[in-house]
Short mmCIF file of C-alpha atoms in Angstrom, two decimals:
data_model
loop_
_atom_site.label_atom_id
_atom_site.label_comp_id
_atom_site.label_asym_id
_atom_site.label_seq_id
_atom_site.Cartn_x
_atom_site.Cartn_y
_atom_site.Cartn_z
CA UNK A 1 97.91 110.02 20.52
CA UNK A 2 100.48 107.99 22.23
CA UNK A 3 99.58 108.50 26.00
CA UNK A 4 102.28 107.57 28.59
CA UNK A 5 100.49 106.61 32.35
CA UNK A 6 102.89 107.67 35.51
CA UNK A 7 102.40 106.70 39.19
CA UNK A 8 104.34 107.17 42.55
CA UNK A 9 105.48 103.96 44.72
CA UNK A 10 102.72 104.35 46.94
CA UNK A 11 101.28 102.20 44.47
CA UNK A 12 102.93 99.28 45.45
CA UNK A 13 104.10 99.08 41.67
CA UNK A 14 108.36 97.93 41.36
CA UNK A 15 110.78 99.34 39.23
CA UNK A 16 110.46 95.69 37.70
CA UNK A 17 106.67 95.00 37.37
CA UNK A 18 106.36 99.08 35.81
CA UNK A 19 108.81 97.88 33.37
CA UNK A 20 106.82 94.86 32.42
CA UNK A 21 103.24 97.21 32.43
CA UNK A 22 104.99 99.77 30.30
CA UNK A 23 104.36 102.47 32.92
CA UNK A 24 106.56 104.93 34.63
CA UNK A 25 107.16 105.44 38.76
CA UNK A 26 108.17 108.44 40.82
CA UNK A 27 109.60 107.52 44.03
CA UNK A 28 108.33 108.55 47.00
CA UNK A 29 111.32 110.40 49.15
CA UNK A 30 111.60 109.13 52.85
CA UNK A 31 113.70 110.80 55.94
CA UNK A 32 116.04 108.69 58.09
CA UNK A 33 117.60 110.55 60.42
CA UNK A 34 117.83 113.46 58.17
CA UNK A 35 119.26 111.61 55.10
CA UNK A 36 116.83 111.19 52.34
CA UNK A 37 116.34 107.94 50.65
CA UNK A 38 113.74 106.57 47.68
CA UNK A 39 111.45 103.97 48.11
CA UNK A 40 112.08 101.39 45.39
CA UNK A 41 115.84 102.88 44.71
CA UNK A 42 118.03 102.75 47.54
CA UNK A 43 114.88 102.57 49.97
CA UNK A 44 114.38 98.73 50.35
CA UNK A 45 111.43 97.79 52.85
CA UNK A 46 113.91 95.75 54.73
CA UNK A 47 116.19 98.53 55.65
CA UNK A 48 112.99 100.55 56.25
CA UNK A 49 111.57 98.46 58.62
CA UNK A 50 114.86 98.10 60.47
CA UNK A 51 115.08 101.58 60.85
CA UNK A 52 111.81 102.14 62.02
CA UNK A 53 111.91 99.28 64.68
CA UNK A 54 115.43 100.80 65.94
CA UNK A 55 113.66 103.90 66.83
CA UNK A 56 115.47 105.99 63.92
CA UNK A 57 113.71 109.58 63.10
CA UNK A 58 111.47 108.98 59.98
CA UNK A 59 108.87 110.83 58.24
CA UNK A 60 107.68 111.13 54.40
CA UNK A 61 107.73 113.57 52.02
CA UNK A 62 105.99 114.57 48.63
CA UNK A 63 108.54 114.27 45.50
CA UNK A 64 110.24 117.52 44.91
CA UNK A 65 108.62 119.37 42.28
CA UNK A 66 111.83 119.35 40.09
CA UNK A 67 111.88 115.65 40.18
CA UNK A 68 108.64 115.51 38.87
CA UNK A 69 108.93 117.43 35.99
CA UNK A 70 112.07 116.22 35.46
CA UNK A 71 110.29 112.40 35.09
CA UNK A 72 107.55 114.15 33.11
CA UNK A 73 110.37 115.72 30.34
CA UNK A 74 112.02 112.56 30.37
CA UNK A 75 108.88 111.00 29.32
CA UNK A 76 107.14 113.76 27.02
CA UNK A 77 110.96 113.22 25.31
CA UNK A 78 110.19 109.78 24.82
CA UNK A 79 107.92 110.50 21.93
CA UNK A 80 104.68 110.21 24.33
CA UNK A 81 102.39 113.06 22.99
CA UNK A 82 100.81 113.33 26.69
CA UNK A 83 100.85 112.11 30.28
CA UNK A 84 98.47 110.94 32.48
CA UNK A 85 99.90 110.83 36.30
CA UNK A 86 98.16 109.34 38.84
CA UNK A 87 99.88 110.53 42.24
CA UNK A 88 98.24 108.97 45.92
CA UNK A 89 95.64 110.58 47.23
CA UNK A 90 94.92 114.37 47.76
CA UNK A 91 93.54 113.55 51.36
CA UNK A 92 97.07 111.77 52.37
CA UNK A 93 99.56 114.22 51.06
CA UNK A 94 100.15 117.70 49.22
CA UNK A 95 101.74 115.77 46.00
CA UNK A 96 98.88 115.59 43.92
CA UNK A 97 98.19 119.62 44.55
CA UNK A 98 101.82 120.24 43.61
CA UNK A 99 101.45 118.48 40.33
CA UNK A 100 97.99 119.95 39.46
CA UNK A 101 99.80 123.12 39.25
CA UNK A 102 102.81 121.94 37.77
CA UNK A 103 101.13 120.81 34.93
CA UNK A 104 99.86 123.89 34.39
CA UNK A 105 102.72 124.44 32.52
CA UNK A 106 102.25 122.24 30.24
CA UNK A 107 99.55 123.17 28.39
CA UNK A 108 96.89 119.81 28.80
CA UNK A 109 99.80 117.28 27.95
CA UNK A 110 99.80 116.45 31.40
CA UNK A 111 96.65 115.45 33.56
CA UNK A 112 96.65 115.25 36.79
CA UNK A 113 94.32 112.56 38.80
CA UNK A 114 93.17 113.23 41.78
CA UNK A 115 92.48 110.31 42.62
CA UNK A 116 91.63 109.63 46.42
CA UNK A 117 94.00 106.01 46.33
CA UNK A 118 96.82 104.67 47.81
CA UNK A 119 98.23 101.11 47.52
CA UNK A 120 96.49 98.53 45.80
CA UNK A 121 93.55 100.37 44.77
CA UNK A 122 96.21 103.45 43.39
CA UNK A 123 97.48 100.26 41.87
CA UNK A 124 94.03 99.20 39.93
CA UNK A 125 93.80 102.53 39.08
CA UNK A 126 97.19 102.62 36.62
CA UNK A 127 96.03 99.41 35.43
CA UNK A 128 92.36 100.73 34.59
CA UNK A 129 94.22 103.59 32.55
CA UNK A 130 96.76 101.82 30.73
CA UNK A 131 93.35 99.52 29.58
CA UNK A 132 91.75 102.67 28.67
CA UNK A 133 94.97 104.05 26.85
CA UNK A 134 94.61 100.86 24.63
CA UNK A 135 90.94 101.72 23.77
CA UNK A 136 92.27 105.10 22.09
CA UNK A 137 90.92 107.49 25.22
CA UNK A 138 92.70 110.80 25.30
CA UNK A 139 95.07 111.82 28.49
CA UNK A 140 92.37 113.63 29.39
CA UNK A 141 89.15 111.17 29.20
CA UNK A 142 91.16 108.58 31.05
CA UNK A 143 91.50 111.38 33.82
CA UNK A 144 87.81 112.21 34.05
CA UNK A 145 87.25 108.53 33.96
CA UNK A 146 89.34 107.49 36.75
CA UNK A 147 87.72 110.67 38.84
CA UNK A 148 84.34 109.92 38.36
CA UNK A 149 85.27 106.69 40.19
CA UNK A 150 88.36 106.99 42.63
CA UNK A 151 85.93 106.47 45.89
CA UNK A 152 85.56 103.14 44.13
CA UNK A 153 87.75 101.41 46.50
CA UNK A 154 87.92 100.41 50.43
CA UNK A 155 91.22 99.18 52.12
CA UNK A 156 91.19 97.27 55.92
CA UNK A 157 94.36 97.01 57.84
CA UNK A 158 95.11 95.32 61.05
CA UNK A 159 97.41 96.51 62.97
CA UNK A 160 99.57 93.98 65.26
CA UNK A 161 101.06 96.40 67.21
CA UNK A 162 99.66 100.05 68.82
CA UNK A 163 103.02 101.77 69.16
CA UNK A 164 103.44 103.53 66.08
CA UNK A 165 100.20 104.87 66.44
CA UNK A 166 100.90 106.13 69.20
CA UNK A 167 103.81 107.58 68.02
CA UNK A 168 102.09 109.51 65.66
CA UNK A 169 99.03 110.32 67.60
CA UNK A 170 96.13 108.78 66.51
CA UNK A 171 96.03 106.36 70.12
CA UNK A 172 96.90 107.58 73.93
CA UNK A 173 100.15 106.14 75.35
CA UNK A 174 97.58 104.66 77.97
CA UNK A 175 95.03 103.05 74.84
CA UNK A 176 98.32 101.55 73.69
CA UNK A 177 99.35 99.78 76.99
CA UNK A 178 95.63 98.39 77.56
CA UNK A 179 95.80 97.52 74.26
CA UNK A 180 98.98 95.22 74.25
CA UNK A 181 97.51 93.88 77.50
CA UNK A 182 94.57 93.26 76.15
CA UNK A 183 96.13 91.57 72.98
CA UNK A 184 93.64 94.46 70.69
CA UNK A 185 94.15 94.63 67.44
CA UNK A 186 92.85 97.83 65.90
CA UNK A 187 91.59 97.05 62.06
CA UNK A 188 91.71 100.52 60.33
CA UNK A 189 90.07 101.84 56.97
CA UNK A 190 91.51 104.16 54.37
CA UNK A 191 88.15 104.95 52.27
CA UNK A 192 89.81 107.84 50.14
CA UNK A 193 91.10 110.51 52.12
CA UNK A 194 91.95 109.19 55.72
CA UNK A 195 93.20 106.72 57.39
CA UNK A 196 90.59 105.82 60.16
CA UNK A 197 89.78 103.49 63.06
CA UNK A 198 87.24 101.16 61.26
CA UNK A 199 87.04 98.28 64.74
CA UNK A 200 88.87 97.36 67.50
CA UNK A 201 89.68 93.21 67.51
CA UNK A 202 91.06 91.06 70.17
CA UNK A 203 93.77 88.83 68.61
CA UNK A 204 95.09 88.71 64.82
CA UNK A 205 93.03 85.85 64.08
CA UNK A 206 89.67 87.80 64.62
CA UNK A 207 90.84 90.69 62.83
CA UNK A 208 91.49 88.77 59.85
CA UNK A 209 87.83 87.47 59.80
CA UNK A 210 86.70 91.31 60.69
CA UNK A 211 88.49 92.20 57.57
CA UNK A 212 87.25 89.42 55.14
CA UNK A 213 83.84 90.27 56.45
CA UNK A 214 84.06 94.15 56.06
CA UNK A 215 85.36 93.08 52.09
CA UNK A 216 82.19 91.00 51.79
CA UNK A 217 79.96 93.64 53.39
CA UNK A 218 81.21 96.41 50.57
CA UNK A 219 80.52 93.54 47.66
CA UNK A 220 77.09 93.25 48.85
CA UNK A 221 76.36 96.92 49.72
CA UNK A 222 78.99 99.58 47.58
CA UNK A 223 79.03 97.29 44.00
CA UNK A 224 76.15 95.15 44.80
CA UNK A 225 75.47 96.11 41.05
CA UNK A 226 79.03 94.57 39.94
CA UNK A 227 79.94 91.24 38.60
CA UNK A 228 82.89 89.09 40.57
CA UNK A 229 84.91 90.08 37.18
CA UNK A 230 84.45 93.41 37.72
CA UNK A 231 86.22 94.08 41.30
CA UNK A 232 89.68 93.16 42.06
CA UNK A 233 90.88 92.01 45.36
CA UNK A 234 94.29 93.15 46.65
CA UNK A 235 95.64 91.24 49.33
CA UNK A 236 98.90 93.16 51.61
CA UNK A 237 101.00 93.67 54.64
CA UNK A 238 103.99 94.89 56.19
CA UNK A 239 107.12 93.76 56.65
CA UNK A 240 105.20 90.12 57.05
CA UNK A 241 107.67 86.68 56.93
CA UNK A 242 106.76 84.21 53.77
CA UNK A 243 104.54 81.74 56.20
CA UNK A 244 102.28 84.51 56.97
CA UNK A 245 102.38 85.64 53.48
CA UNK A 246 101.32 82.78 51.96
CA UNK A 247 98.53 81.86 55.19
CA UNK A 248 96.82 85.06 54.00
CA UNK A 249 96.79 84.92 50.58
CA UNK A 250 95.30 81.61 51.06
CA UNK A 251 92.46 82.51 52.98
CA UNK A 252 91.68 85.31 50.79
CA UNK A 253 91.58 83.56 47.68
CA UNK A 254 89.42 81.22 49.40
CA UNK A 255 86.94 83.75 50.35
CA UNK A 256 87.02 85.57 47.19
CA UNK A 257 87.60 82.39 44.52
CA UNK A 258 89.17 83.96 41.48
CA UNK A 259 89.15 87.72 42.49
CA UNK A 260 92.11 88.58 44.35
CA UNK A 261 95.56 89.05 42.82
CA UNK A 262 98.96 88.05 44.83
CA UNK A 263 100.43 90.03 47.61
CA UNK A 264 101.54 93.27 47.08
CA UNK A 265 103.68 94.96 50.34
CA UNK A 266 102.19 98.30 51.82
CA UNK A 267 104.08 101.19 51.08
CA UNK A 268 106.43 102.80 53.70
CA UNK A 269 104.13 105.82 53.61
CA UNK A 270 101.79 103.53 55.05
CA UNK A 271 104.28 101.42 57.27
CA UNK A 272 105.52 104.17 58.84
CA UNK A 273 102.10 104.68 60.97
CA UNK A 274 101.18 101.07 61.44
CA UNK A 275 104.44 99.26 61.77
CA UNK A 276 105.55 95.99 60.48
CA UNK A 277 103.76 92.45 61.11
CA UNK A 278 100.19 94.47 59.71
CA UNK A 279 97.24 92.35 57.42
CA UNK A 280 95.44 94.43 54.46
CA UNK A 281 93.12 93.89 51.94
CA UNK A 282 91.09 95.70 49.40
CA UNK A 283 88.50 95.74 47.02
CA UNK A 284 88.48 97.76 43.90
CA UNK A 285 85.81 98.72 41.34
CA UNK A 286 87.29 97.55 37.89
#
């Protein structure tokens, strides 16, 4: 069976780099000021980030059902006998319910994963299926597989700034103003289905070490069972300038020799509630 694997951008995952994996992306639509753009076509994270800092109107959106079937015939016409598509997490949109019973229609070529990721562990995830793809597992197997370990993952984020959170509600306008007084730096989780307050840091600095430590905590706790070669390491931010960039890929790879990958921006879905100048990391059961 010649299985094709499909993904959304909120895996971090370029037109360029799905070429190069031999996998297929559905961009994720995004509303400016009631236009809609797509993140990785005419959606670049500059002209994002812009908008969002220039107090333009934005909010996301799952794909249109017609576009994904549309990607899914284009595919299936390919030659591909079946699909496996692994859309972000059920817990931070409706898109992965709207393909479950879109590909009802298609008879068990197409399987859904609900797969509880977003970012760098949806990321690991289309890599762990194209890897099982190449062992001969059916559309299918590779979605029970990926399943039976999608809470497999843990993202941190620290947020420089409170005002997009407050924008969308998850901090007071008054936590916000303390906050920037107080120079707090919230550090937030995303542990499959939510984004959540995870600690509360005073500076960038600190938060960075809260994070690291929080990574190290899950290696010795959640896969205290796995080898270093068996967890990846995702290292990512938003809207961050090259120094910073490569500052915080060095510390990583320092405290995690030979496990962490390069950086990888956060998707807008993700920017759009934290704001730019944010720190992530994650760690990822292979």
């Amino acid at each position: 069976m010649k299985t094709a694997i499909i993904a959304d951008s909120n895996s971090g995952i370029s037109a360029a780099e799905a070429k190069t994996l031999g996998v297929y992306i559905l961009p994720m639509p995004v509303i400016i000021d009631h236009k809609t753009y797509f993140e990785g076509q005419d959606l670049t994270q500059e002209f994002f980030y812009e908008s969002l800092l220039s107090g333009k109107e934005i909010s996301t959106s799952q794909p249109a059902p017609g576009d994904v079937m549309a990607l899914w015939e284009e595919v299936l016409a390919k030659g591909y006998d079946e699909i496996v598509y692994i859309p972000m997490s059920s817990g931070l949109s409706n898109s992965c319910q709207t393909a479950l019973a879109l590909a009802i229609e298609y008879e068990e070529r197409v399987q859904v994963v609900d797969n509880h990721r977003i970012s760098e562990p949806q990321r690991q995830s289309v890599l762990d299926a194209l890897e099982l793809a190449k062992k001969g597992l059916s559309a299918k197997e590779i979605k029970q597989n990926l399943e039976e370990n999608a809470y497999e993952s843990s993202i941190y984020i620290a947020v420089d700034t409170m005002e997009f959170l407050k924008k969308g509600g998850r901090v007071t306008a008054a936590a916000a103003t303390i906050g920037t007084i107080l120079n707090i730096k919230p550090v937030l989780t995303i542990q499959g289905d939510k984004l959540d307050a995870y600690a509360k840091v005073r500076g960038m600095k600190k938060s960075k070490h809260k994070m690291i430590e929080a990574i190290k905590e899950d290696i010795r706790t959640r896969f205290a069972d796995a080898e270093p070669s068996e967890l990846a390491i995702g290292i990512a931010g938003s809207a961050l300038d090259n120094a910073i960039i490569k500052e915080w890929e060095e510390e990583i790879f320092k405290a995690f020799p030979g496990m962490a990958s390069g950086y990888v921006p956060l998707t807008v879905s993700i920017g759009c509630h934290i704001g730019p100048n944010a720190l992530g990391i994650s760690v990822s059961r292979k």
